[in-house]
mmCIF file of C-alpha atoms in Angstrom:
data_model
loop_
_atom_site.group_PDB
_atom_site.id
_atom_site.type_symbol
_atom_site.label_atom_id
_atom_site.label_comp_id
_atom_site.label_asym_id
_atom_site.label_seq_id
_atom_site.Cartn_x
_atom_site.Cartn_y
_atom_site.Cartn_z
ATOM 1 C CA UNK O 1027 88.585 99.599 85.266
ATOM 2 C CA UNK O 1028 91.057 96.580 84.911
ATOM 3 C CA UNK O 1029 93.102 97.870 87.860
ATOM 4 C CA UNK O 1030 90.578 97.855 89.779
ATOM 5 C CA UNK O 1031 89.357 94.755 88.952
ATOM 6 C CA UNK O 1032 92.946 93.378 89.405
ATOM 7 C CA UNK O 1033 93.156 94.941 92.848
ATOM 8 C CA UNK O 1034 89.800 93.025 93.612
ATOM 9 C CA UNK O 1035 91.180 89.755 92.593
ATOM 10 C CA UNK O 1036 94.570 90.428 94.351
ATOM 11 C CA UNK O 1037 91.940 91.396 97.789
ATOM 12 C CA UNK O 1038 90.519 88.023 97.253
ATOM 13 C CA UNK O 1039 93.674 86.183 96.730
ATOM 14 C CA UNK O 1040 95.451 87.627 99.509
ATOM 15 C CA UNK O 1041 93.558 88.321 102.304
ATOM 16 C CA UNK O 1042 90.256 86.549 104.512
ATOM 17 C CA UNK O 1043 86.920 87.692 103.592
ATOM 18 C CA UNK O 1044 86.215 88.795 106.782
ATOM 19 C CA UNK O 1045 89.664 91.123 106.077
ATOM 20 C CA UNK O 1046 87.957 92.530 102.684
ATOM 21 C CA UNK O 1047 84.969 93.539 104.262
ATOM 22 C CA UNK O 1048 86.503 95.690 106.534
ATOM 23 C CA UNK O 1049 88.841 97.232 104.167
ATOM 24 C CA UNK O 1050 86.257 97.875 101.813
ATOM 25 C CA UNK O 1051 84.029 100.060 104.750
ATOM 26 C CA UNK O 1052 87.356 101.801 105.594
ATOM 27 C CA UNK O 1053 88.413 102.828 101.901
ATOM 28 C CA UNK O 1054 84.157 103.958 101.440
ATOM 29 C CA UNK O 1055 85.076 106.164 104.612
ATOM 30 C CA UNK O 1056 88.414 107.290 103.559
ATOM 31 C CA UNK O 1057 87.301 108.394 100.392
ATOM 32 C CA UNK O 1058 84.438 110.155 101.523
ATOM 33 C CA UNK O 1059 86.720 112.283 103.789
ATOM 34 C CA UNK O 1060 89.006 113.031 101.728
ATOM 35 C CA UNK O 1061 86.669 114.617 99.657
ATOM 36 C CA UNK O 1062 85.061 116.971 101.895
ATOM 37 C CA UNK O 1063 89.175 117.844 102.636
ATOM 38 C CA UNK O 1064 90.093 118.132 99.059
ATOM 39 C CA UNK O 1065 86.722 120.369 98.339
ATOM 40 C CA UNK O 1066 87.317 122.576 101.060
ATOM 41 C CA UNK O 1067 91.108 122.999 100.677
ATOM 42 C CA UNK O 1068 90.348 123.370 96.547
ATOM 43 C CA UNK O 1069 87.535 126.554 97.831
ATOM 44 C CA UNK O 1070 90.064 128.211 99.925
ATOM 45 C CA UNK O 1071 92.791 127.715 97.356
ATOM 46 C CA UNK O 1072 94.913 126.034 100.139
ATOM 47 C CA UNK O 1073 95.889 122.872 97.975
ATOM 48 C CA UNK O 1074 99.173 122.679 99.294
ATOM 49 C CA UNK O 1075 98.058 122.361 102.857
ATOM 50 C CA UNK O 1076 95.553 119.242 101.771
ATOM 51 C CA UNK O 1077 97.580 116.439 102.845
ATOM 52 C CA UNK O 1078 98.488 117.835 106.255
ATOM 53 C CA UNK O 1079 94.801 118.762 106.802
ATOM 54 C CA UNK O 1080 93.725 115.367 105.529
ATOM 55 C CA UNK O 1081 96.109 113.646 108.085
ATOM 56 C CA UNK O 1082 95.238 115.949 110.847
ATOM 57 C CA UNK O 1083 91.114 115.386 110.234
ATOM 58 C CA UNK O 1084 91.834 111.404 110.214
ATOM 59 C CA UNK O 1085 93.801 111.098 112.850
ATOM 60 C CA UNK O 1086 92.946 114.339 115.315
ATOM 61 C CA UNK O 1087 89.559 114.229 114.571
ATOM 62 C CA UNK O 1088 89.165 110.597 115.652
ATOM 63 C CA UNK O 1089 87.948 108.836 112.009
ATOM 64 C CA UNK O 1090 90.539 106.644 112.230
ATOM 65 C CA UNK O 1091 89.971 105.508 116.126
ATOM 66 C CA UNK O 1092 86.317 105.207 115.303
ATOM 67 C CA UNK O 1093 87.162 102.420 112.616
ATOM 68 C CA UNK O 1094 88.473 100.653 115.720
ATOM 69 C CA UNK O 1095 92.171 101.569 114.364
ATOM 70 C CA UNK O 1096 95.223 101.895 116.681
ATOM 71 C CA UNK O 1097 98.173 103.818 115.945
ATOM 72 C CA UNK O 1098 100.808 100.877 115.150
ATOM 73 C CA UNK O 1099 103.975 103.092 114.653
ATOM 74 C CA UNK O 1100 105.078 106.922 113.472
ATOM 75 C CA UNK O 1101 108.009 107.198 110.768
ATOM 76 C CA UNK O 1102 109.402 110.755 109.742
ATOM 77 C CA UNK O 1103 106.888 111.067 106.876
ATOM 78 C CA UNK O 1104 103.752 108.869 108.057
ATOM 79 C CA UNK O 1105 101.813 107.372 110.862
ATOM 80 C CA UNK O 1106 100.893 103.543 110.675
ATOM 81 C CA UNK O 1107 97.850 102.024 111.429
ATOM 82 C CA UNK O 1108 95.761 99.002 112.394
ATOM 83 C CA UNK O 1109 93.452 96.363 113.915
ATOM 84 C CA UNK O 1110 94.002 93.908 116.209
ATOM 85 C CA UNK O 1111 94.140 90.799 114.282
ATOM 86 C CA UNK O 1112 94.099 91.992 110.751
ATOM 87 C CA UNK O 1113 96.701 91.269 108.839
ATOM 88 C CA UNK O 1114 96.814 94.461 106.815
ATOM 89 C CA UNK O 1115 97.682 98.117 107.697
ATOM 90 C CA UNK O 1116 97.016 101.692 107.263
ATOM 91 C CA UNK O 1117 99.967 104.297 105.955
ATOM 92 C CA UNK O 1118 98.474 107.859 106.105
ATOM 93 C CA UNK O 1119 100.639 110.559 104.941
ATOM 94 C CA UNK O 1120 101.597 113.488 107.313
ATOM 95 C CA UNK O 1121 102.490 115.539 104.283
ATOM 96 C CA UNK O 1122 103.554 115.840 100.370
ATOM 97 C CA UNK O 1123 106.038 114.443 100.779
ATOM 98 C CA UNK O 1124 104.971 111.794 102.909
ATOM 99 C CA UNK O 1125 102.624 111.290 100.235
ATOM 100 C CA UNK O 1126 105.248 111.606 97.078
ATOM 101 C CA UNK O 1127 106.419 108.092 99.115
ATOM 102 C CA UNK O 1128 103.054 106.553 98.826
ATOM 103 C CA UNK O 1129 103.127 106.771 95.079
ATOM 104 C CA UNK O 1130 106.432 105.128 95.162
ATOM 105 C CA UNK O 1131 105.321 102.640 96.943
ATOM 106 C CA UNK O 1132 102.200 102.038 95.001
ATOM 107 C CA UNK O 1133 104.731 102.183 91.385
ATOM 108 C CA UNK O 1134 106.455 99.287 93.526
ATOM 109 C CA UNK O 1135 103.800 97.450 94.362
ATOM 110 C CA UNK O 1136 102.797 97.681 90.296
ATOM 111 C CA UNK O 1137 105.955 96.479 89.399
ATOM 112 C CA UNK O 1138 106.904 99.887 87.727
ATOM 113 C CA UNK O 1139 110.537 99.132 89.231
ATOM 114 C CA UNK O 1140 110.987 95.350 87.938
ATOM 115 C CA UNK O 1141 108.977 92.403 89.666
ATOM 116 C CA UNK O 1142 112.032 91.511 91.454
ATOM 117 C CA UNK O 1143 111.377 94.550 93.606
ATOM 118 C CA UNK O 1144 107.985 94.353 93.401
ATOM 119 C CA UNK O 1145 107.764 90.510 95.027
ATOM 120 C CA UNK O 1146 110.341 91.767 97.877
ATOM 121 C CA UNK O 1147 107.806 94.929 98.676
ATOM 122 C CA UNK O 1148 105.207 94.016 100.567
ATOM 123 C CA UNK O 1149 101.930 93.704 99.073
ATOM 124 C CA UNK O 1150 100.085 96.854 98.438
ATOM 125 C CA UNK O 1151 96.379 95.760 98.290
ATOM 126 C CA UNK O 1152 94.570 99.125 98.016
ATOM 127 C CA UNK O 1153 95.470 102.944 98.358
ATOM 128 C CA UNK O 1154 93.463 106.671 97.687
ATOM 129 C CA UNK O 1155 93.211 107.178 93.766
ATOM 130 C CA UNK O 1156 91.529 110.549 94.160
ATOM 131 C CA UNK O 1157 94.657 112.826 95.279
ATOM 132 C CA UNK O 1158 97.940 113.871 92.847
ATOM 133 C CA UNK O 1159 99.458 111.513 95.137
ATOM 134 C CA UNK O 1160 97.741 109.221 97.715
ATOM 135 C CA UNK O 1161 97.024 109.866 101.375
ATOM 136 C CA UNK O 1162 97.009 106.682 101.998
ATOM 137 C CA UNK O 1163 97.869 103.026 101.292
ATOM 138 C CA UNK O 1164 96.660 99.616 102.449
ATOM 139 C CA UNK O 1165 99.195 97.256 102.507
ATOM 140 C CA UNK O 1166 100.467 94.178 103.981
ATOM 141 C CA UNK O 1167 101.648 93.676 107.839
ATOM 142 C CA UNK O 1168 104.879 92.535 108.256
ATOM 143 C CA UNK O 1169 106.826 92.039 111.855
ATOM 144 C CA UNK O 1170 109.733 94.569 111.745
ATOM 145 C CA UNK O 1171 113.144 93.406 112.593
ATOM 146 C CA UNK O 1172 113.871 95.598 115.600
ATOM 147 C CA UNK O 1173 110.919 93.333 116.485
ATOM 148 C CA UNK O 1174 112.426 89.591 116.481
ATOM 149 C CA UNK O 1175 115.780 88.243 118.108
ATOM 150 C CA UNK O 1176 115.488 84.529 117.402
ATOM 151 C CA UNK O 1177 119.098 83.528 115.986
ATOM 152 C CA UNK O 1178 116.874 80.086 114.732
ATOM 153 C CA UNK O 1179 114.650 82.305 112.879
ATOM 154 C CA UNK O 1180 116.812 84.632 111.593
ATOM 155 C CA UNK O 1181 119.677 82.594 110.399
ATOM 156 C CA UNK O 1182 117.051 80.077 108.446
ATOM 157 C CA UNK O 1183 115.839 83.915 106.427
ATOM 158 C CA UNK O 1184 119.484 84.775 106.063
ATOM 159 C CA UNK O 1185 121.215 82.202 105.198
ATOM 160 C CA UNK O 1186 124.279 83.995 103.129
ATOM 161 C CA UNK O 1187 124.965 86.336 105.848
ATOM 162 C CA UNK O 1188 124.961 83.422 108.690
ATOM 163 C CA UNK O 1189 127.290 81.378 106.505
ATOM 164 C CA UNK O 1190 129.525 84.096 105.349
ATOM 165 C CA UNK O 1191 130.067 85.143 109.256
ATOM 166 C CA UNK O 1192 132.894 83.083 111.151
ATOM 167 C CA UNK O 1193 131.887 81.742 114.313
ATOM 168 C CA UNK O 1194 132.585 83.355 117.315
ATOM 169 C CA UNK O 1195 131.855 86.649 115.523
ATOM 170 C CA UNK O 1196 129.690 89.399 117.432
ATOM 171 C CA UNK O 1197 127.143 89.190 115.206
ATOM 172 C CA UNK O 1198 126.445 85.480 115.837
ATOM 173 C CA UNK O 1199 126.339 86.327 119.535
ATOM 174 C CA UNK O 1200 122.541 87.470 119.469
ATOM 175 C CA UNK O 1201 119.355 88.566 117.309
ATOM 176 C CA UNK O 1202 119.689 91.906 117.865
ATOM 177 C CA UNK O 1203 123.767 92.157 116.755
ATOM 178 C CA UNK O 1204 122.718 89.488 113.779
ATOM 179 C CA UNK O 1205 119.698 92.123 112.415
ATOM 180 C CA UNK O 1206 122.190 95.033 113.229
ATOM 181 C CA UNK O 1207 125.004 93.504 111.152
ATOM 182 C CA UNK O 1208 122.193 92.829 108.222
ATOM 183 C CA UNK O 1209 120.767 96.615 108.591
ATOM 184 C CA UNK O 1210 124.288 98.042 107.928
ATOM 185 C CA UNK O 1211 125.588 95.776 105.254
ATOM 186 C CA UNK O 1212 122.009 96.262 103.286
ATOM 187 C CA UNK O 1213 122.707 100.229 103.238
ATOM 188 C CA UNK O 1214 126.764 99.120 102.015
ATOM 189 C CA UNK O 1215 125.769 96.926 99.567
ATOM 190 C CA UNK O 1216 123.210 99.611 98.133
ATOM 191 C CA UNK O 1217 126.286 102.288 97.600
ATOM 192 C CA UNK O 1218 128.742 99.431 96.668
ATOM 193 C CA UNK O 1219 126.320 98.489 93.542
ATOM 194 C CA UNK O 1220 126.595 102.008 92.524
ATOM 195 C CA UNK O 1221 130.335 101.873 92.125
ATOM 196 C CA UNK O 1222 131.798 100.453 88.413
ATOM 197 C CA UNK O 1223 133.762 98.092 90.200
ATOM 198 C CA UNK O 1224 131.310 96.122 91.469
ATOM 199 C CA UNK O 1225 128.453 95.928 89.082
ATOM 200 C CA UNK O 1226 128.966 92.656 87.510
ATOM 201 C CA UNK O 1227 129.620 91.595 90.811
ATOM 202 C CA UNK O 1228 126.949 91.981 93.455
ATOM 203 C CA UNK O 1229 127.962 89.126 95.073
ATOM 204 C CA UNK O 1230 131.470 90.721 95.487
ATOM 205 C CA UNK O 1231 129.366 93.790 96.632
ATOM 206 C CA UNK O 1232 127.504 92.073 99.511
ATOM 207 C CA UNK O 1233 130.951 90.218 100.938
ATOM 208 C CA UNK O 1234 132.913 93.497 100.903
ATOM 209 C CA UNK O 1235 129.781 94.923 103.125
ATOM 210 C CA UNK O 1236 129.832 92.358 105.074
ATOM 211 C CA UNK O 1237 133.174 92.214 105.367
ATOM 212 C CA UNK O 1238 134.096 95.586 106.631
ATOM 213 C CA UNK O 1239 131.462 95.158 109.659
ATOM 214 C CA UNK O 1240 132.574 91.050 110.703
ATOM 215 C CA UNK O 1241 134.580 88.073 110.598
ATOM 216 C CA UNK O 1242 134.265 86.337 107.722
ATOM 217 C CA UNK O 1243 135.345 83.599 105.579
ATOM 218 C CA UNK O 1244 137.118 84.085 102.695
ATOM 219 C CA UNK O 1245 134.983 85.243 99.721
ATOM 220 C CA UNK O 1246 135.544 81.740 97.300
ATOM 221 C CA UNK O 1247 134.094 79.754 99.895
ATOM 222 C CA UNK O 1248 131.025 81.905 100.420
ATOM 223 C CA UNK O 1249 127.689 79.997 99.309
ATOM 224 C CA UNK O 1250 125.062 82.213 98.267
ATOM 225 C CA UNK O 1251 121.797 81.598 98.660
ATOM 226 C CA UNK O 1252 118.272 82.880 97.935
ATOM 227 C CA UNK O 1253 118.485 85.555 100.462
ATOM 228 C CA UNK O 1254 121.068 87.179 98.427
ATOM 229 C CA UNK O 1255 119.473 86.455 94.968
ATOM 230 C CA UNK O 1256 116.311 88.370 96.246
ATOM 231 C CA UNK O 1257 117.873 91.104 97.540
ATOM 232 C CA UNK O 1258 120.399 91.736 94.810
ATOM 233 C CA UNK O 1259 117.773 91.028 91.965
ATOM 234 C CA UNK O 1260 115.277 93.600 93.814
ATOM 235 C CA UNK O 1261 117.978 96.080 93.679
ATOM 236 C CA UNK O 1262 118.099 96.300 89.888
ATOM 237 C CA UNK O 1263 116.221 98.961 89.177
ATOM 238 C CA UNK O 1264 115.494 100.877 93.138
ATOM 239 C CA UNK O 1265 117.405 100.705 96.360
ATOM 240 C CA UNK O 1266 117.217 101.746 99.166
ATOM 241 C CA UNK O 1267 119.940 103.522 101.703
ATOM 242 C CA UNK O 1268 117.620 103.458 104.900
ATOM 243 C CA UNK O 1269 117.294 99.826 105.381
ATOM 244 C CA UNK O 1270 117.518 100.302 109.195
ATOM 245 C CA UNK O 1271 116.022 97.279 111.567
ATOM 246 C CA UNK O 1272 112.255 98.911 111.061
ATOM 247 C CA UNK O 1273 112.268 99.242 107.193
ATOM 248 C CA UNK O 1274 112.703 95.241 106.507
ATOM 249 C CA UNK O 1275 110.846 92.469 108.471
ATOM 250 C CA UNK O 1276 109.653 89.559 108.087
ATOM 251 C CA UNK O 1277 105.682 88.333 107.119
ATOM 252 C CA UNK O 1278 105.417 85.280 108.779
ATOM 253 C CA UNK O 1279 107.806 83.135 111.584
ATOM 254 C CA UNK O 1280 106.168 79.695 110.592
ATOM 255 C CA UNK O 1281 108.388 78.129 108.713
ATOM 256 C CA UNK O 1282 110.893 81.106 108.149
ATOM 257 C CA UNK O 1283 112.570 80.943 104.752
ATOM 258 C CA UNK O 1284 114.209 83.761 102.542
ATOM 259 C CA UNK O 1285 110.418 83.802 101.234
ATOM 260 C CA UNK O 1286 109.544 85.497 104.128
ATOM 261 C CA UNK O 1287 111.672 88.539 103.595
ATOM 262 C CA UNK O 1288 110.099 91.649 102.922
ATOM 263 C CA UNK O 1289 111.173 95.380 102.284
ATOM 264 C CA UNK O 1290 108.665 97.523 104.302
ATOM 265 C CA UNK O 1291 109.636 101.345 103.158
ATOM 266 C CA UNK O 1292 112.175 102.205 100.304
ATOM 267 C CA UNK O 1293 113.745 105.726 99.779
ATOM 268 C CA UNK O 1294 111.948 107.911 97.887
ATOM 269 C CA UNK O 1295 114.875 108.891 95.887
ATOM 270 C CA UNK O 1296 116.393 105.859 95.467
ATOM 271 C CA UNK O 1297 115.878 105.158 91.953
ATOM 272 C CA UNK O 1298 118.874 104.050 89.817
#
């Protein structure tokens, strides 16, 4: 009961009325279907197969569509949707495992893995509570960053990395060399936090990352700012070693700000 009264205050807080309304039809549908799924699949002792047949009657059989949702975007595991002007979206799972990462996701979002990691996460407003693990999630929509290439934008977000690069570097050249730099030194830094060397040291962590990809300056002149104190304080407790340009965007590009950072997937296995 108080989760999901906290869930309707964080609804309210979060999102337009007009949004809540809509979500609130979709879950009422959602959990409906899922429930003729999970009754059926229970009868004909095919449990295992419920989250594939779940995600083939949504999507397949055209429940989804009917919502007025589009397909926004297919990772390995799950199949994103949403509607036009919303500013929410739709994870389904395609499987168990796809599903296994929902929970994650909703531990995240519960701050299960420290808050740190749970501000950085996008926000996970509402999600199936009648499956072992749920078929789907609504959660925050975020522009990916395979999506922007403004070196204005992106350097006022990531500050540390701008600064730490010398100029005339590659990666200052353009967005998409800046984001692919990022991408790559995200995964590094990841594995370098796991090594004894450099745990009382993340910011040593990050400039050997950066480091082996780019230019830079040397490591006492290095500034680091709240890009860097998010990031290395969300990787506490979970990290991820898939932070490729789609997994991490951006919420807003109004005034762009380390703020506006967000984490849109982390590895399902990437506990510490």
């Amino acid at each position: 009961m108080l989760l999901k009264k906290y869930i309707k205050n964080y609804l309210i807080e979060n999102l337009k009325t007009s949004d809540i309304s809509i979500i609130n039809n979709i879950i009422k549908v959602l959990n409906d279907e899922c429930k003729k799924i999970l009754n059926k699949s229970s009868a004909q002792g095919e449990e295992s197969m419920f989250y594939y047949y779940i995600f083939d009657h949504l999507d397949y059989g055209d429940i989804l569509y009917n919502l007025g949702m589009n397909e926004l975007g297919e990772g390995a595991f799950r199949r994103v949707y949403d509607i036009p002007g919303q500013e929410w979206v739709l994870k389904l799972a395609m499987s168990t495992e796809a599903a296994k990462i929902n929970k994650e996701e909703v531990d995240i979002s519960q701050g299960r893995h420290g808050l740190a990691a749970r501000d950085i996460f996008v926000k996970v407003y509402d999600y199936d509570k009648l499956s072992e693990y749920p078929c789907w999630i609504i959660c925050q929509k975020a522009i990916p960053m395979e999506d922007i290439s403004d070196l204005n934008i992106l350097k006022k977000v990531f500050p540390t990395f701008w600064n730490m690069i010398k100029e005339g570097d590659v990666h200052k050249s353009s967005g998409h060399h800046f984001i692919s730099m990022i991408s790559s030194s995200l995964n590094m830094f990841g594995h370098y936090l796991g090594k004894k060397n450099f745990k009382q040291s993340p910011e040593k962590a990050l400039y050997i990352a950066v480091e082996g990809l780019s230019e830079t300056y040397d490591f006492n002149d290095i500034v680091f700012y709240d890009d860097f104190k998010r990031i290395s304080s969300s990787y506490a407790y979970i990290r991820s070693s898939d932070m490729h340009e789609g997994n991490f965007g951006l919420v807003s590009l109004e005034n762009p700000s380390p703020e506006s950072f967000v984490i849109l997937d982390f590895d399902a296995d990437s506990h510490i």
